[in-house]
CSV table of C-alpha atoms and ligand atoms in Angstrom, one decimal:
chain,number,residue,atom,x,y,z
A,1,UNK,CA,-27.5,-0.1,15.1
A,2,UNK,CA,-28.1,-1.4,11.6
A,3,UNK,CA,-27.4,-5.0,10.8
A,4,UNK,CA,-26.7,-6.6,7.4
A,5,UNK,CA,-26.8,-10.3,6.7
A,6,UNK,CA,-25.0,-11.5,3.6
A,7,UNK,CA,-26.5,-14.9,2.6
A,8,UNK,CA,-25.5,-17.5,-0.1
A,9,UNK,CA,-22.0,-16.2,-0.2
A,10,UNK,CA,-18.6,-17.7,-1.0
A,11,UNK,CA,-16.2,-16.2,1.6
A,12,UNK,CA,-12.5,-15.8,1.2
A,13,UNK,CA,-11.9,-15.2,4.9
A,14,UNK,CA,-8.1,-15.2,4.8
A,15,UNK,CA,-8.3,-17.0,8.1
A,16,UNK,CA,-5.6,-19.6,8.6
A,17,UNK,CA,-1.8,-19.6,8.0
A,18,UNK,CA,-2.0,-20.0,4.2
A,19,UNK,CA,-4.6,-20.1,1.4
A,20,UNK,CA,-7.9,-18.2,1.0
A,21,UNK,CA,-9.7,-19.5,4.1
A,22,UNK,CA,-12.5,-20.4,1.7
A,23,UNK,CA,-16.1,-21.1,2.9
A,24,UNK,CA,-18.8,-22.1,0.4
A,25,UNK,CA,-22.5,-21.8,1.0
A,26,UNK,CA,-21.8,-19.3,3.8
A,27,UNK,CA,-23.3,-16.2,5.4
A,28,UNK,CA,-21.9,-13.3,7.3
A,29,UNK,CA,-23.5,-10.8,9.7
A,30,UNK,CA,-22.5,-7.2,10.1
A,31,UNK,CA,-23.6,-5.3,13.2
A,32,UNK,CA,-22.8,-1.6,13.2
A,33,UNK,CA,-19.2,-1.3,11.9
A,34,UNK,CA,-18.1,-4.9,12.8
A,35,UNK,CA,-18.4,-8.4,11.5
A,36,UNK,CA,-20.2,-10.2,14.4
A,37,UNK,CA,-20.9,-13.7,12.9
A,38,UNK,CA,-19.9,-15.8,10.0
A,39,UNK,CA,-20.8,-19.4,9.3
A,40,UNK,CA,-22.7,-21.9,7.2
A,41,UNK,CA,-26.1,-21.1,5.6
A,42,UNK,CA,-27.5,-24.1,7.5
A,43,UNK,CA,-26.8,-22.3,10.8
A,44,UNK,CA,-28.0,-18.8,10.2
A,45,UNK,CA,-28.4,-16.8,13.4
A,46,UNK,CA,-31.7,-15.1,14.5
A,47,UNK,CA,-31.7,-11.6,13.1
A,48,UNK,CA,-34.6,-9.2,13.4
A,49,UNK,CA,-34.7,-6.2,11.2
A,50,UNK,CA,-31.4,-7.0,9.5
A,51,UNK,CA,-31.1,-6.1,5.8
A,52,UNK,CA,-30.7,-9.4,3.9
A,53,UNK,CA,-28.3,-9.3,1.0
A,54,UNK,CA,-28.6,-12.5,-1.2
A,55,UNK,CA,-25.1,-12.8,-2.7
A,56,UNK,CA,-26.2,-15.5,-5.1
A,57,UNK,CA,-22.8,-17.4,-4.6
A,58,UNK,CA,-20.8,-14.3,-5.3
A,59,UNK,CA,-17.3,-14.1,-3.7
A,60,UNK,CA,-16.9,-11.9,-0.6
A,61,UNK,CA,-13.4,-10.7,0.4
A,62,UNK,CA,-12.1,-8.2,2.9
A,63,UNK,CA,-11.7,-4.7,1.5
A,64,UNK,CA,-8.5,-4.5,-0.4
A,65,UNK,CA,-5.6,-2.6,1.2
A,66,UNK,CA,-3.0,-0.7,-0.8
A,67,UNK,CA,-0.2,-0.4,1.8
A,68,UNK,CA,2.4,1.6,-0.3
A,69,UNK,CA,1.5,4.6,-2.4
A,70,UNK,CA,2.8,8.0,-3.4
A,71,UNK,CA,-0.6,9.2,-4.6
A,72,UNK,CA,-0.3,12.9,-3.8
A,73,UNK,CA,2.0,14.8,-6.1
A,74,UNK,CA,2.1,17.5,-8.8
A,75,UNK,CA,2.6,17.1,-12.5
A,76,UNK,CA,3.6,13.9,-14.3
A,77,UNK,CA,6.7,12.3,-15.7
A,78,UNK,CA,5.6,11.0,-19.1
A,79,UNK,CA,8.7,12.6,-20.6
A,80,UNK,CA,10.9,10.3,-18.5
A,81,UNK,CA,8.9,7.3,-19.6
A,82,UNK,CA,9.9,8.2,-23.1
A,83,UNK,CA,13.5,8.8,-22.2
A,84,UNK,CA,13.7,5.4,-20.5
A,85,UNK,CA,12.2,3.8,-23.6
A,86,UNK,CA,15.1,5.4,-25.6
A,87,UNK,CA,17.6,3.7,-23.2
A,88,UNK,CA,18.1,6.1,-20.2
A,89,UNK,CA,17.9,4.3,-16.8
A,90,UNK,CA,15.9,5.4,-13.8
A,91,UNK,CA,19.1,6.1,-11.9
A,92,UNK,CA,20.7,8.1,-14.8
A,93,UNK,CA,17.6,10.3,-15.1
A,94,UNK,CA,17.6,10.9,-11.3
A,95,UNK,CA,21.4,11.8,-11.4
A,96,UNK,CA,20.6,14.4,-14.1
A,97,UNK,CA,18.1,16.2,-11.9
A,98,UNK,CA,15.0,14.4,-13.1
A,99,UNK,CA,13.2,11.7,-11.3
A,100,UNK,CA,11.9,12.3,-7.8
A,101,UNK,CA,13.4,15.8,-7.7
A,102,UNK,CA,11.4,16.9,-10.8
A,103,UNK,CA,8.2,15.9,-9.1
A,104,UNK,CA,9.3,17.9,-6.1
A,105,UNK,CA,9.4,21.0,-8.2
A,106,UNK,CA,5.9,20.4,-9.5
A,107,UNK,CA,4.6,19.5,-6.1
A,108,UNK,CA,6.0,22.6,-4.4
A,109,UNK,CA,4.4,24.8,-7.0
A,110,UNK,CA,0.9,23.2,-6.6
A,111,UNK,CA,-1.6,24.4,-4.1
A,112,UNK,CA,-3.2,22.1,-1.6
A,113,UNK,CA,-6.4,22.3,-3.6
A,114,UNK,CA,-4.6,21.4,-6.8
A,115,UNK,CA,-2.9,18.4,-5.2
A,116,UNK,CA,-6.2,17.3,-3.9
A,117,UNK,CA,-8.0,17.6,-7.2
A,118,UNK,CA,-5.2,15.8,-9.0
A,119,UNK,CA,-5.1,12.9,-6.5
A,120,UNK,CA,-8.9,12.3,-6.7
A,121,UNK,CA,-9.1,10.4,-10.0
A,122,UNK,CA,-6.1,8.2,-9.0
A,123,UNK,CA,-7.8,7.3,-5.7
A,124,UNK,CA,-11.1,6.8,-7.4
A,125,UNK,CA,-9.5,4.2,-9.7
A,126,UNK,CA,-8.3,2.3,-6.7
A,127,UNK,CA,-11.6,2.6,-4.9
A,128,UNK,CA,-13.5,1.3,-7.9
A,129,UNK,CA,-11.6,-2.0,-7.5
A,130,UNK,CA,-12.6,-2.4,-3.8
A,131,UNK,CA,-9.8,-0.6,-1.9
A,132,UNK,CA,-11.0,0.4,1.5
A,133,UNK,CA,-7.7,1.3,3.2
A,134,UNK,CA,-4.6,2.9,1.7
A,135,UNK,CA,-1.3,4.3,2.7
A,136,UNK,CA,-0.2,7.7,1.3
A,137,UNK,CA,3.4,9.0,1.7
A,138,UNK,CA,4.7,12.5,1.6
A,139,UNK,CA,8.2,12.8,0.0
A,140,UNK,CA,7.7,15.2,-2.9
A,141,UNK,CA,7.8,18.3,-0.7
A,142,UNK,CA,11.3,17.9,0.9
A,143,UNK,CA,10.9,21.0,3.1
A,144,UNK,CA,8.8,21.4,6.1
A,145,UNK,CA,6.0,23.5,4.5
A,146,UNK,CA,5.6,21.2,1.5
A,147,UNK,CA,5.8,17.9,3.3
A,148,UNK,CA,3.1,19.1,5.6
A,149,UNK,CA,1.0,20.3,2.7
A,150,UNK,CA,1.2,16.8,1.1
A,151,UNK,CA,0.2,15.1,4.4
A,152,UNK,CA,-2.8,17.5,4.8
A,153,UNK,CA,-4.0,16.6,1.4
A,154,UNK,CA,-3.8,12.9,2.4
A,155,UNK,CA,-5.8,13.6,5.5
A,156,UNK,CA,-8.4,15.6,3.5
A,157,UNK,CA,-8.8,12.7,1.0
A,158,UNK,CA,-9.5,10.4,3.9
A,159,UNK,CA,-12.1,12.7,5.3
A,160,UNK,CA,-13.9,13.6,2.1
A,161,UNK,CA,-14.0,10.1,0.7
A,162,UNK,CA,-14.7,8.3,3.9
A,163,UNK,CA,-11.6,6.1,3.5
A,164,UNK,CA,-9.1,4.7,5.9
A,165,UNK,CA,-5.8,6.4,5.1
A,166,UNK,CA,-2.5,5.9,6.8
A,167,UNK,CA,-0.1,8.8,6.3
A,168,UNK,CA,3.6,8.1,6.1
A,169,UNK,CA,6.2,10.8,6.4
A,170,UNK,CA,8.9,10.3,3.7
A,171,UNK,CA,10.9,13.5,4.1
A,172,UNK,CA,14.0,11.5,3.4
A,173,UNK,CA,12.9,10.4,-0.1
A,174,UNK,CA,15.6,12.3,-2.1
A,175,UNK,CA,18.0,15.1,-1.5
A,176,UNK,CA,16.5,18.4,-2.5
A,177,UNK,CA,18.6,20.5,-4.9
A,178,UNK,CA,19.3,23.2,-2.4
A,179,UNK,CA,21.1,20.7,-0.1
A,180,UNK,CA,23.3,19.4,-2.9
A,181,UNK,CA,26.5,18.0,-1.2
A,182,UNK,CA,25.0,18.5,2.3
A,183,UNK,CA,23.0,15.3,2.8
A,184,UNK,CA,23.8,15.1,6.5
A,185,UNK,CA,22.5,18.6,7.0
A,186,UNK,CA,19.3,17.7,5.2
A,187,UNK,CA,18.9,14.6,7.4
A,188,UNK,CA,19.4,16.8,10.5
A,189,UNK,CA,16.6,19.1,9.2
A,190,UNK,CA,14.3,16.1,8.6
A,191,UNK,CA,14.9,14.8,12.2
A,192,UNK,CA,15.0,18.1,14.0
A,193,UNK,CA,12.3,20.1,12.3
A,194,UNK,CA,10.3,18.5,9.5
A,195,UNK,CA,9.3,15.3,11.3
A,196,UNK,CA,8.6,16.8,14.7
A,197,UNK,CA,6.4,19.5,13.1
A,198,UNK,CA,4.5,17.1,11.0
A,199,UNK,CA,3.9,14.9,14.0
A,200,UNK,CA,2.9,17.8,16.1
A,201,UNK,CA,0.1,18.5,13.6
A,202,UNK,CA,-1.1,15.0,13.9
A,203,UNK,CA,-0.2,14.1,10.4
A,204,UNK,CA,2.2,11.2,10.8
A,205,UNK,CA,1.2,7.5,11.3
A,206,UNK,CA,4.6,6.1,10.3
A,207,UNK,CA,8.0,7.2,9.0
A,208,UNK,CA,9.6,5.9,5.8
A,209,UNK,CA,13.0,6.5,4.2
A,210,UNK,CA,14.6,5.7,0.8
A,211,UNK,CA,17.9,3.9,1.3
A,212,UNK,CA,19.6,3.7,-2.1
A,213,UNK,CA,22.5,5.0,-4.1
A,214,UNK,CA,20.3,7.7,-5.6
A,215,UNK,CA,18.9,8.7,-2.2
A,216,UNK,CA,20.3,8.2,1.4
A,217,UNK,CA,23.0,5.8,2.7
A,218,UNK,CA,22.4,3.2,5.4
A,219,UNK,CA,23.7,5.4,8.2
A,220,UNK,CA,21.5,8.4,7.2
A,221,UNK,CA,18.5,6.1,6.8
A,222,UNK,CA,19.1,4.6,10.2
A,223,UNK,CA,19.3,8.0,11.7
A,224,UNK,CA,15.9,9.0,10.4
A,225,UNK,CA,14.4,5.7,11.6
A,226,UNK,CA,16.0,6.2,15.0
A,227,UNK,CA,14.6,9.7,15.3
A,228,UNK,CA,11.1,8.4,14.4
A,229,UNK,CA,11.4,5.7,17.1
A,230,UNK,CA,12.5,8.3,19.6
A,231,UNK,CA,9.2,10.1,18.8
A,232,UNK,CA,7.3,6.8,19.3
A,233,UNK,CA,6.4,6.4,15.6
A,234,UNK,CA,6.4,3.1,13.7
A,235,UNK,CA,8.9,2.8,10.9
A,236,UNK,CA,9.3,1.3,7.4
A,237,UNK,CA,11.8,1.7,4.6
A,238,UNK,CA,12.3,1.6,0.8
A,239,UNK,CA,15.2,-0.7,0.5
A,240,UNK,CA,17.2,-2.9,-1.9
A,241,UNK,CA,15.3,-1.5,-5.0
A,242,UNK,CA,18.3,-0.9,-7.2
A,243,UNK,CA,21.2,-2.2,-5.1
A,244,UNK,CA,21.9,-4.0,-1.8
A,245,UNK,CA,22.8,-1.5,0.9
A,246,UNK,CA,21.7,-3.7,3.8
A,247,UNK,CA,18.7,-1.5,4.5
A,248,UNK,CA,16.2,-4.4,4.9
A,249,UNK,CA,18.1,-6.1,7.7
A,250,UNK,CA,18.8,-2.8,9.5
A,251,UNK,CA,15.1,-1.8,9.4
A,252,UNK,CA,13.9,-5.3,10.4
A,253,UNK,CA,16.3,-5.3,13.4
A,254,UNK,CA,14.7,-2.1,14.5
A,255,UNK,CA,11.3,-3.7,14.3
A,256,UNK,CA,10.0,-2.0,11.1
A,257,UNK,CA,6.4,-2.6,10.1
A,258,UNK,CA,7.6,-3.3,6.6
A,259,UNK,CA,10.6,-3.2,4.2
A,260,UNK,CA,9.5,-2.4,0.6
A,261,UNK,CA,10.8,-3.3,-2.9
A,262,UNK,CA,13.5,-5.9,-2.1
A,263,UNK,CA,14.6,-6.9,-5.7
A,264,UNK,CA,18.3,-6.8,-4.6
A,265,UNK,CA,17.8,-8.4,-1.1
A,266,UNK,CA,20.3,-11.2,-0.7
A,267,UNK,CA,18.4,-14.4,-0.1
A,268,UNK,CA,20.8,-15.2,2.7
A,269,UNK,CA,19.6,-12.2,4.6
A,270,UNK,CA,16.0,-13.3,4.6
A,271,UNK,CA,16.5,-15.4,7.7
A,272,UNK,CA,17.1,-12.1,9.5
A,273,UNK,CA,13.9,-10.7,8.3
A,274,UNK,CA,12.1,-13.8,9.5
A,275,UNK,CA,13.4,-13.1,13.0
A,276,UNK,CA,11.2,-10.0,13.1
A,277,UNK,CA,7.6,-9.3,12.4
A,278,UNK,CA,8.6,-7.1,9.5
A,279,UNK,CA,6.5,-7.6,6.4
A,280,UNK,CA,8.1,-7.8,3.0
A,281,UNK,CA,6.2,-5.5,0.7
A,282,UNK,CA,6.7,-6.3,-3.0
A,283,UNK,CA,6.0,-3.8,-5.7
A,284,UNK,CA,5.7,-5.5,-9.1
A,285,UNK,CA,4.5,-2.3,-10.7
A,286,UNK,CA,7.9,-0.7,-10.3
A,287,UNK,CA,9.6,-3.9,-11.3
A,288,UNK,CA,7.5,-3.9,-14.5
A,289,UNK,CA,7.7,-0.2,-15.4
A,290,UNK,CA,11.5,0.0,-14.8
A,291,UNK,CA,11.9,-3.2,-16.8
A,292,UNK,CA,13.8,-4.7,-13.9
A,293,UNK,CA,15.1,-8.2,-14.4
A,294,UNK,CA,16.2,-9.2,-11.0
A,295,UNK,CA,13.4,-10.8,-8.9
A,296,UNK,CA,13.0,-10.3,-5.2
A,297,UNK,CA,14.0,-13.5,-3.3
A,298,UNK,CA,10.5,-14.9,-3.3
A,299,UNK,CA,11.4,-18.6,-2.6
A,300,UNK,CA,13.5,-17.6,0.4
A,301,UNK,CA,10.8,-15.3,1.7
A,302,UNK,CA,8.3,-18.2,1.4
A,303,UNK,CA,10.7,-20.7,2.9
A,304,UNK,CA,11.2,-18.5,6.0
A,305,UNK,CA,7.5,-17.7,6.2
A,306,UNK,CA,8.0,-13.9,5.9
A,307,UNK,CA,4.6,-12.3,5.4
A,308,UNK,CA,4.5,-10.9,1.8
A,309,UNK,CA,2.3,-7.9,1.0
A,310,UNK,CA,1.8,-6.3,-2.4
A,311,UNK,CA,1.0,-2.7,-3.3
A,312,UNK,CA,0.7,-0.4,-6.3
A,313,UNK,CA,3.5,2.0,-5.3
A,314,UNK,CA,1.4,4.4,-7.3
A,315,UNK,CA,3.8,7.3,-8.2
A,316,UNK,CA,4.6,9.4,-11.2
A,317,UNK,CA,7.9,7.9,-11.9
A,318,UNK,CA,8.6,4.2,-11.2
A,319,UNK,CA,5.0,3.0,-11.0
A,320,UNK,CA,2.2,5.0,-12.5
A,321,UNK,CA,-0.1,2.1,-11.6
A,322,UNK,CA,-3.6,2.5,-10.1
A,323,UNK,CA,-5.0,-1.0,-10.0
A,324,UNK,CA,-4.4,-3.5,-7.2
A,325,UNK,CA,-6.0,-6.2,-9.4
A,326,UNK,CA,-3.3,-5.6,-12.0
A,327,UNK,CA,-0.7,-5.8,-9.3
A,328,UNK,CA,-2.1,-9.2,-8.2
A,329,UNK,CA,-1.8,-10.4,-11.7
A,330,UNK,CA,1.7,-9.1,-12.0
A,331,UNK,CA,2.7,-10.8,-8.8
A,332,UNK,CA,1.5,-14.1,-10.2
A,333,UNK,CA,2.8,-13.7,-13.7
A,334,UNK,CA,6.1,-11.9,-13.0
A,335,UNK,CA,6.9,-13.0,-9.5
A,336,UNK,CA,5.4,-16.5,-9.7
A,337,UNK,CA,3.3,-16.0,-6.6
A,338,UNK,CA,0.1,-18.0,-6.3
A,339,UNK,CA,-3.3,-16.3,-6.6
A,340,UNK,CA,-3.9,-17.1,-2.9
A,341,UNK,CA,-0.6,-15.4,-2.0
A,342,UNK,CA,-1.6,-12.4,-4.1
A,343,UNK,CA,-4.9,-12.1,-2.3
A,344,UNK,CA,-3.3,-12.4,1.1
A,345,UNK,CA,-0.8,-9.7,-0.1
A,346,UNK,CA,-3.5,-7.1,-0.6
A,347,UNK,CA,-5.6,-8.0,2.4
A,348,UNK,CA,-4.2,-9.6,5.6
A,349,UNK,CA,-0.5,-9.1,4.9
A,350,UNK,CA,-1.1,-5.5,3.7
A,351,UNK,CA,-2.9,-4.9,7.0
A,352,UNK,CA,0.1,-6.2,8.9
A,353,UNK,CA,2.3,-3.9,6.9
A,354,UNK,CA,0.3,-1.0,8.2
A,355,UNK,CA,0.1,-2.3,11.8
A,356,UNK,CA,-3.7,-2.7,11.4
A,357,UNK,CA,-4.1,-6.5,11.3
A,358,UNK,CA,-6.1,-6.6,14.6
A,359,UNK,CA,-8.8,-4.5,13.0
A,360,UNK,CA,-8.8,-5.2,9.2
A,361,UNK,CA,-7.5,-7.6,6.5
A,362,UNK,CA,-9.6,-10.7,7.0
A,363,UNK,CA,-13.3,-11.7,7.4
A,364,UNK,CA,-13.3,-12.5,11.0
A,365,UNK,CA,-15.6,-11.8,14.0
A,366,UNK,CA,-14.7,-8.5,15.7
A,367,UNK,CA,-13.0,-7.0,12.7
A,368,UNK,CA,-14.2,-4.0,10.8
A,369,UNK,CA,-16.9,-4.7,8.2
A,370,UNK,CA,-14.8,-3.7,5.2
A,371,UNK,CA,-16.2,-6.1,2.6
A,372,UNK,CA,-16.0,-6.4,-1.2
A,373,UNK,CA,-18.6,-8.4,-3.1
A,374,UNK,CA,-17.2,-9.6,-6.4
A,375,UNK,CA,-19.0,-10.8,-9.5
A,376,UNK,CA,-16.9,-14.0,-9.6
A,377,UNK,CA,-17.3,-17.4,-8.0
A,378,UNK,CA,-13.7,-18.2,-7.3
A,379,UNK,CA,-10.9,-16.1,-5.8
A,380,UNK,CA,-8.3,-17.0,-8.4
A,381,UNK,CA,-10.5,-15.0,-10.9
A,382,UNK,CA,-9.3,-11.8,-9.2
A,383,UNK,CA,-5.6,-12.4,-10.2
A,384,UNK,CA,-6.3,-14.3,-13.5
A,385,UNK,CA,-8.0,-11.7,-15.7
A,386,UNK,CA,-6.6,-8.3,-16.8
A,387,UNK,CA,-8.7,-5.3,-17.6
A,388,UNK,CA,-12.0,-6.4,-16.2
A,389,UNK,CA,-13.3,-5.0,-12.9
A,390,UNK,CA,-15.6,-7.5,-11.2
A,391,UNK,CA,-16.2,-5.4,-8.1
A,392,UNK,CA,-20.0,-5.6,-7.6
A,393,UNK,CA,-20.4,-3.7,-4.3
A,394,UNK,CA,-18.3,-2.3,-1.4
A,395,UNK,CA,-19.1,-1.9,2.3
A,396,UNK,CA,-16.7,0.2,4.4
A,397,UNK,CA,-16.9,0.0,8.2
A,398,UNK,CA,-20.5,-1.3,8.0
A,399,UNK,CA,-21.7,1.4,5.6
A,400,UNK,CA,-22.4,0.8,2.0
A,401,UNK,CA,-19.9,2.8,0.0
A,402,UNK,CA,-21.2,1.4,-3.3
A,403,UNK,CA,-24.3,-0.8,-3.3
A,404,UNK,CA,-23.5,-1.7,-6.9
A,405,UNK,CA,-25.7,-4.5,-8.0
A,406,UNK,CA,-27.7,-4.4,-4.7
A,407,UNK,CA,-29.6,-1.2,-5.5
B,501,NIG,O1,8.8,3.6,-4.5
B,501,NIG,N1,11.9,4.3,-4.7
B,501,NIG,C1,11.6,5.4,-4.3
B,501,NIG,N2,10.4,6.0,-4.4
B,501,NIG,C2,9.4,5.6,-5.4
B,501,NIG,C3,9.6,6.2,-6.7
B,501,NIG,C4,9.3,7.6,-6.7
B,501,NIG,C5,9.4,8.3,-8.0
B,501,NIG,O2,10.1,7.8,-8.9
B,501,NIG,O3,8.8,9.4,-8.0
B,501,NIG,C6,9.3,4.1,-5.5
B,501,NIG,O4,9.5,3.5,-6.5
B,502,FE,FE1,7.6,3.8,-3.1
């Protein structure tokens, strides 16, 4: 099995309860697909035949993880961007048959091949900045055939790009037009047909639901999550994005992997999140694009030590954002998070949000060798600058995905 020894590195290991877990003048050994040793330059292990990579004090971090995306879809919604700039709200556009439902029409019309081709440049943008794992949701098909089509595209993207992809079934993302006035019937279809079939095809790693005034109510949302759990699947939920319907507490009580968005989460409910292992996934891209002014309850989340992850929420409506580095900057600038919290949010805590923290998310012996080498000396540089990509090389599961400067 091939070995790679990274020398003269600065490591942001993310080990420890807070901060970067920084080690200067350090080295790290990869054996096969795993990290097998890390420590000081003064204590290098014996390695014979290992490739030596002199990092020249560059920063190494775990591969970045985008734990919430809607990257597979048809069409675009630039027209709605213009409407919002003229004063229409996201909820008004949705109520008039635009929003998610308009992407559903475009997605239903697109072939699997078209969806794959359209998703590629979006994913490549993420990969160029050191993403090694990402989550992709369905939710623009809203019938059995088209939800499965979306999940197949996600699976194919993983195979062809050699990426780790977690596929979330989001059949309960919006009410399709043909079920107008029959939301409970649609939820029954989701639970009894769509989800079981998608799972049967091996296409579901977790189940998500959108609990919101423009989507499904708390009871309908809980029904979907309960069905998922009956099938043995992990759950998560879009909650408290535009209003407080109590979705976060309900999902956390059920042991959800994550609750996502949270601008309207009542700070007093955060203690109930803290009683679970549920991760709070914040999506500053949607906050920014929708020009939201209400902040998620960051201080309360911090005080109660709820793990906070960050993601792009890449989608054609509320967050046409394809840069995790930009999201880190937004988390600091808009949400007043620290650069260390931002880095934890796209590594270790994002791994937790996907249920993968035993395997990825930090530089630690035994974990997968998903490693990004950055052309910077200090980790705060990753959050600080906008519009520069300092990614110098990427290793995924012990294989060079991009040797970059180490040709
Ligand atoms: O996470 N909130 C619901 N779903 C997406 C938006 C999807 C869309 O607008 O197409 C979100 O923001
Ligand atoms: Fe989302």
